[in-house]
Amino acid sequence: MGNEQSAIDENTPTQTLDSRTVEAVGKYIKDGRAKRIVVMTGAGISTSAGIPDFRSPGTGLYANLQRLKLPYAEAVFTLDYFRNNPLPFYILAQELYPGQFRPTITHAFINLLNEKGILLKLFTQNIDCLEREAGVPDDKIIEAHGSFANQSCIDCKGSFPKDLMLKAINEKSVPHCLHKSPSGEPCDGLVKPNIVFFGEQLPGAFFDNRDLPSTADLIIVMGTSLSVAPFSQLPSFAHDGTPRVLINSEAVGGLGSRTDDVLMLGDCDGQVRKLAEACGWLEELEAMWAMTAPEKQPKSDKEKAKKSRDEQLQDEVNKLAQEIEENFRLEQAQYEWLDKHTDNKFAKVQEADTSEGDTDIATPIEEAHEANAGSSSALNPDAKKTDPSVGGLEHVFPHFASKSSL
């Protein structure tokens, strides 16, 4: 188990691990040899929480932004576009803002490493704050692309109250800076969460800590495509002989090319359970993750899955019933409008017949058909056009998810 699609010949000996398997990694940790673990994560660890990643075709965040009428999908995270039109970002932010999603068991595993005292640092590309909600302390997290945890003015860089930011996001309104200049003039600049937009520098904390992988005795990379620099360079900073574990849907970033690389390919939550079991921590991990469940949510996976399916079915039934009801209402309104409109037309034709003789009645009938074709929009001028290829964001960022990275 492990080492799927490794670039290393299976006969090549390891330097540090007993073998390139998850069992060997578990033994390495249980033996107390992994005291400084660096974890690197991307959007793939949050997709099972309901947050879409960014780049997956058809389901990723960028593929679901057409409804915001952006000039291009990435514009929502572009500072110049935000300055001119910040509202699309705040519409999106409402769907991705922390508090709506439960951390996954993978997030809980990172916190378990911290509780064991062996997490040196977590580097994450995610902006969803689920690591924090799982219990990982701030001082252990490097949010390479920022997050929703804090917010500030894009002009004066002054901080902004979190409660007012939450109010603005709930209302899909645009907050403005409350600070004043030394002369007393209000700044009134646009405020945004401290998410790294295109064209902005990564946080200083990232560069201050980017050498930590070289001091680690175990690297764990999870749920990232490792396609965006400089984050993608982090695993290469580990010394040869330092075990590197990749938990991901596919091999990425050259992992699998060193003697002590272990590839665990598949969904993150399932592979994390296997790693926890190899460490002898599975029950402890499940208990820790259960503590993140809302009170009304069933604690067991079996009950949770069953309820989730039932809820999804009920949601679909409710949605279908609403659509049928709305279609029936529109059809009834159409018929009433057409009856009245056609009666008026025929009344005018009969009047004309009485006073002027034969009259061609094709014209009012054709007009009635034309009215029928346009009546739906006439009856509901505010109705939004929908693109059947565009789904909801279920992250987000929203997971959005997304979220693999900005």
XYZ file of C-alpha atoms in Angstrom:
406
model
C 0.000 0.000 0.000
C 1.419 3.379 -1.011
C 4.060 4.177 -3.600
C 1.543 3.998 -6.493
C 3.088 5.199 -9.785
C 6.420 5.998 -8.161
C 9.212 7.028 -10.501
C 11.649 5.036 -8.346
C 12.291 1.418 -9.281
C 10.743 -0.838 -6.657
C 14.112 -2.528 -6.138
C 15.825 0.763 -5.211
C 16.487 0.729 -1.448
C 15.180 3.460 0.842
C 17.433 5.685 2.923
C 15.198 6.353 5.929
C 11.958 4.349 5.822
C 11.829 0.564 6.005
C 9.899 0.634 2.721
C 7.902 3.004 0.531
C 4.559 2.099 2.134
C 2.047 3.727 4.432
C 2.792 1.048 7.028
C 6.438 2.104 7.021
C 5.423 5.753 7.444
C 3.189 4.769 10.364
C 6.057 2.874 11.997
C 8.399 5.822 11.423
C 5.963 8.089 13.273
C 5.192 5.592 16.063
C 8.900 5.058 16.671
C 9.190 8.779 17.480
C 11.406 9.576 14.517
C 8.991 12.153 13.055
C 9.176 14.984 15.554
C 9.056 17.896 13.121
C 6.349 17.361 10.525
C 5.625 19.952 7.849
C 2.226 19.652 6.160
C 1.342 21.314 2.836
C -2.288 21.438 1.696
C -4.467 22.629 -1.154
C -8.130 22.762 -2.097
C -8.407 18.977 -2.389
C -8.669 18.607 1.396
C -11.783 20.836 1.465
C -13.827 19.536 -1.449
C -15.513 16.875 0.701
C -16.660 19.706 2.989
C -18.631 21.107 0.049
C -16.133 23.755 -1.017
C -15.176 23.491 -4.711
C -11.580 23.747 -5.783
C -10.594 26.416 -8.278
C -9.568 24.749 -11.486
C -11.430 21.433 -11.928
C -13.219 21.538 -15.318
C -16.977 21.827 -14.949
C -17.070 21.678 -11.141
C -14.346 24.060 -9.983
C -14.866 27.583 -8.723
C -13.757 29.249 -11.929
C -16.143 27.100 -13.976
C -19.070 28.295 -11.849
C -18.506 32.057 -12.015
C -20.266 32.770 -15.316
C -23.361 33.936 -13.452
C -21.408 36.913 -12.069
C -20.926 38.277 -15.609
C -17.186 38.673 -15.191
C -14.949 39.550 -18.147
C -12.983 36.406 -17.216
C -13.263 34.063 -14.234
C -10.068 35.121 -12.452
C -11.215 38.774 -12.473
C -13.079 38.194 -9.203
C -9.654 37.824 -7.537
C -7.953 40.651 -9.443
C -7.239 43.868 -7.554
C -7.825 46.208 -10.506
C -11.218 44.673 -11.215
C -12.091 44.738 -7.506
C -11.350 48.478 -7.368
C -13.777 49.129 -10.197
C -16.436 46.586 -9.270
C -16.097 44.933 -5.837
C -19.672 43.611 -5.669
C -19.079 40.289 -7.531
C -16.434 39.363 -4.969
C -18.833 39.996 -2.100
C -21.556 37.945 -3.784
C -19.059 35.087 -4.031
C -17.725 35.681 -0.516
C -21.164 35.078 0.973
C -21.015 31.497 -0.294
C -17.457 30.871 0.870
C -17.292 32.690 4.202
C -16.180 30.553 7.168
C -18.808 29.126 9.462
C -20.904 27.428 6.794
C -18.730 24.351 6.348
C -17.588 21.592 8.669
C -13.873 20.696 8.686
C -13.101 17.356 7.084
C -11.384 14.447 8.788
C -8.237 15.532 6.932
C -8.345 18.887 8.720
C -8.837 16.994 11.986
C -5.754 14.875 11.204
C -3.619 18.026 10.957
C -4.904 19.102 14.343
C -4.151 15.635 15.716
C -0.527 16.063 14.621
C -0.527 19.347 16.513
C -2.049 17.735 19.601
C 0.673 15.082 19.444
C 3.253 17.882 19.522
C 4.843 16.898 16.202
C 3.373 19.495 13.796
C 6.140 21.942 12.960
C 4.114 24.032 10.502
C 1.150 23.853 8.169
C 1.497 25.615 4.817
C -1.889 25.939 3.139
C -3.101 27.406 -0.123
C -6.669 27.428 1.174
C -8.550 30.557 2.176
C -11.452 28.762 3.890
C -10.074 28.767 7.475
C -11.158 25.141 8.027
C -7.787 24.308 9.569
C -8.494 26.920 12.234
C -12.014 25.586 12.781
C -10.554 22.100 13.226
C -8.426 23.469 16.074
C -5.026 24.121 14.506
C -3.645 27.231 16.278
C -2.791 30.395 14.355
C 0.929 30.186 15.090
C 1.135 26.797 13.359
C -0.511 28.002 10.117
C 1.050 29.769 7.141
C -1.775 30.816 4.829
C 0.214 31.275 1.645
C -2.676 32.867 -0.220
C -4.230 34.618 2.762
C -7.676 33.822 4.118
C -10.952 35.201 5.437
C -9.491 35.288 8.952
C -8.711 39.019 8.806
C -9.578 41.999 6.612
C -8.136 45.420 5.830
C -8.378 48.479 3.602
C -6.704 48.088 0.208
C -5.500 51.720 0.370
C -4.373 52.602 3.890
C -4.007 48.910 4.971
C -5.889 49.668 8.177
C -7.713 46.796 9.865
C -11.486 46.444 9.726
C -13.824 44.991 12.394
C -14.745 41.362 11.795
C -18.374 41.857 12.831
C -18.842 44.583 10.230
C -17.204 42.423 7.587
C -19.599 39.582 8.408
C -22.528 42.010 8.201
C -21.384 43.244 4.786
C -20.949 39.704 3.469
C -24.358 38.611 4.744
C -25.915 41.627 3.027
C -23.744 41.295 -0.102
C -22.742 44.905 0.389
C -19.339 46.541 -0.019
C -17.616 47.752 3.187
C -15.458 50.867 3.264
C -12.579 51.821 5.522
C -13.418 53.525 8.826
C -9.962 54.987 9.454
C -9.082 58.663 9.148
C -5.939 60.352 7.932
C -3.825 62.483 10.327
C -5.701 65.502 8.990
C -9.005 63.936 9.950
C -10.136 63.100 6.442
C -11.947 59.741 6.164
C -10.083 57.127 4.166
C -13.251 55.467 2.815
C -11.139 52.976 0.836
C -12.472 49.607 -0.204
C -12.065 46.805 2.329
C -11.507 43.142 1.509
C -10.491 40.003 3.408
C -6.742 39.466 3.478
C -6.904 37.037 0.573
C -3.999 37.341 -1.841
C -5.377 38.642 -5.115
C -3.591 38.362 -8.428
C -0.931 41.052 -8.531
C -0.446 41.085 -4.745
C 2.546 39.781 -2.835
C 2.267 36.661 -0.727
C 2.298 37.290 3.035
C 5.684 37.963 4.563
C 5.142 34.984 6.895
C 5.356 32.656 3.909
C 8.821 33.857 2.928
C 9.956 34.009 6.561
C 9.148 30.309 7.001
C 9.689 28.817 3.566
C 12.954 27.141 4.665
C 11.191 25.061 7.341
C 10.796 22.011 5.056
C 14.606 21.725 5.097
C 14.492 21.253 8.881
C 11.618 18.743 8.894
C 11.959 15.000 9.377
C 8.683 14.265 7.554
C 6.792 16.117 4.802
C 3.093 15.433 4.147
C 1.555 16.987 1.013
C -2.232 16.721 0.646
C -4.845 17.808 -1.877
C -2.838 20.142 -4.077
C -1.847 20.205 -7.729
C 1.438 21.922 -6.826
C 0.978 24.031 -9.942
C 1.353 27.531 -8.492
C 4.739 28.933 -7.509
C 6.254 29.664 -5.077
C 4.100 27.286 -2.997
C 4.835 24.449 -5.430
C 8.545 24.679 -4.625
C 8.182 23.877 -0.922
C 8.461 20.053 -1.112
C 11.754 20.345 -3.004
C 13.342 22.128 -0.020
C 13.281 18.904 2.011
C 16.631 17.137 2.234
C 17.216 13.872 0.390
C 16.354 11.044 2.751
C 13.559 13.014 4.409
C 10.369 11.014 3.829
C 7.775 12.818 1.728
C 4.193 11.513 1.687
C 1.791 12.616 -1.059
C -1.933 12.165 -0.377
C -3.659 13.259 -3.547
C -5.825 12.121 -6.433
C -2.780 11.968 -8.712
C 0.991 12.227 -8.609
C 2.168 15.852 -8.764
C 5.194 18.058 -8.292
C 7.812 15.408 -8.871
C 6.879 13.530 -5.709
C 7.686 9.883 -6.161
C 11.125 10.662 -7.575
C 13.074 10.216 -4.315
C 13.931 7.050 -2.460
C 11.725 7.842 0.550
C 8.709 9.262 -1.287
C 5.432 7.481 -0.556
C 2.484 8.077 -2.863
C -1.019 7.505 -1.469
C -3.275 8.220 -4.412
C -7.021 8.571 -3.868
C -9.406 10.864 -2.020
C -7.756 12.676 0.860
C -10.156 11.616 3.620
C -9.863 7.920 2.794
C -6.075 8.005 2.544
C -5.763 9.990 5.777
C -7.752 7.306 7.573
C -5.280 4.717 6.275
C -2.341 6.760 7.528
C -3.983 7.289 10.918
C -4.647 3.550 11.156
C -0.997 2.832 10.354
C -0.058 5.141 13.232
C -2.557 3.483 15.590
C -4.597 6.700 15.799
C -7.749 5.953 13.829
C -10.181 5.828 16.756
C -8.617 8.927 18.261
C -8.881 10.733 14.924
C -12.525 9.766 14.438
C -13.336 11.012 17.951
C -11.558 14.298 17.314
C -13.382 14.790 14.029
C -16.746 13.945 15.635
C -16.255 16.925 17.929
C -16.460 19.257 14.912
C -19.964 18.040 13.991
C -22.895 20.409 14.591
C -25.139 19.306 17.451
C -28.003 18.311 15.162
C -25.757 16.298 12.882
C -25.500 12.527 13.504
C -22.161 11.484 14.870
C -21.617 8.189 13.072
C -20.486 8.134 9.441
C -23.230 5.634 8.565
C -25.983 7.822 10.004
C -24.446 10.943 8.522
C -24.264 9.432 5.046
C -27.861 8.136 5.258
C -29.174 11.463 6.420
C -27.206 13.261 3.761
C -28.782 11.114 1.029
C -32.266 11.614 2.477
C -31.745 15.337 2.758
C -30.463 15.529 -0.783
C -33.495 13.597 -2.044
C -35.853 15.844 -0.106
C -34.097 18.925 -1.473
C -34.563 17.629 -5.020
C -38.259 16.905 -4.377
C -38.794 20.379 -2.931
C -36.941 21.963 -5.821
C -38.985 20.031 -8.387
C -42.247 20.945 -6.640
C -41.295 24.624 -6.658
C -40.413 24.477 -10.349
C -43.718 22.796 -11.212
C -45.655 25.332 -9.161
C -43.837 28.233 -10.799
C -44.334 26.825 -14.298
C -48.040 26.313 -13.600
C -48.365 29.892 -12.348
C -46.654 31.272 -15.449
C -48.773 29.139 -17.774
C -51.970 30.281 -16.088
C -50.884 33.902 -16.352
C -49.999 33.376 -20.000
C -53.401 31.902 -20.807
C -55.231 34.721 -19.009
C -53.157 37.358 -20.774
C -53.592 35.700 -24.176
C -57.357 35.246 -23.736
C -57.806 38.894 -22.889
C -55.407 40.060 -25.579
C -56.937 37.824 -28.289
C -60.500 38.769 -27.335
C -59.615 42.434 -27.704
C -58.034 41.806 -31.095
C -61.059 39.886 -32.367
C -63.404 42.561 -31.045
C -61.513 45.142 -33.074
C -61.651 42.875 -36.139
C -65.389 42.454 -35.803
C -65.766 46.201 -35.453
C -63.754 46.681 -38.604
C -65.816 44.000 -40.401
C -69.035 45.829 -39.512
C -67.812 49.228 -40.684
C -65.453 48.371 -43.548
C -66.412 44.951 -44.858
C -63.967 42.034 -45.182
C -60.860 42.263 -43.044
C -57.877 39.850 -42.874
C -57.980 38.283 -39.369
C -54.550 36.670 -39.717
C -52.823 39.722 -38.319
C -54.368 39.695 -34.787
C -53.967 35.906 -34.568
C -50.300 36.178 -35.521
C -49.896 38.970 -32.984
C -51.433 36.737 -30.336
C -48.891 34.010 -31.151
C -46.086 36.574 -30.969
C -47.422 37.741 -27.623
C -47.456 34.128 -26.445
C -43.805 33.708 -27.422
C -42.787 36.758 -25.413
C -45.279 36.607 -22.589
C -43.041 34.797 -20.117
C -40.495 37.590 -20.048
C -43.218 40.222 -20.207
C -44.937 38.744 -17.177
C -41.706 38.445 -15.240
C -39.266 41.108 -16.479
C -36.977 40.580 -13.484
C -36.546 36.848 -14.088
C -32.873 35.883 -14.428
C -31.646 33.885 -17.406
C -29.919 30.729 -16.283
C -27.209 28.677 -17.913
C -27.869 24.953 -17.349
C -24.142 24.308 -17.501
C -23.505 26.508 -14.474
C -24.023 24.887 -11.077
C -24.048 26.298 -7.577
C -20.959 26.688 -5.482
C -22.262 24.134 -2.944
C -16.912 26.571 -2.025
C -16.749 28.300 -3.007
C -13.670 29.701 -2.642
C -16.773 29.108 -2.769
C -14.287 25.266 -1.736
C -14.760 27.519 -3.677
C -13.514 25.562 -3.427
C -12.053 25.186 -4.430
C -9.886 25.793 -2.887
C -6.533 23.953 -6.103
C -5.222 27.450 -5.372
C -5.513 31.030 -6.456
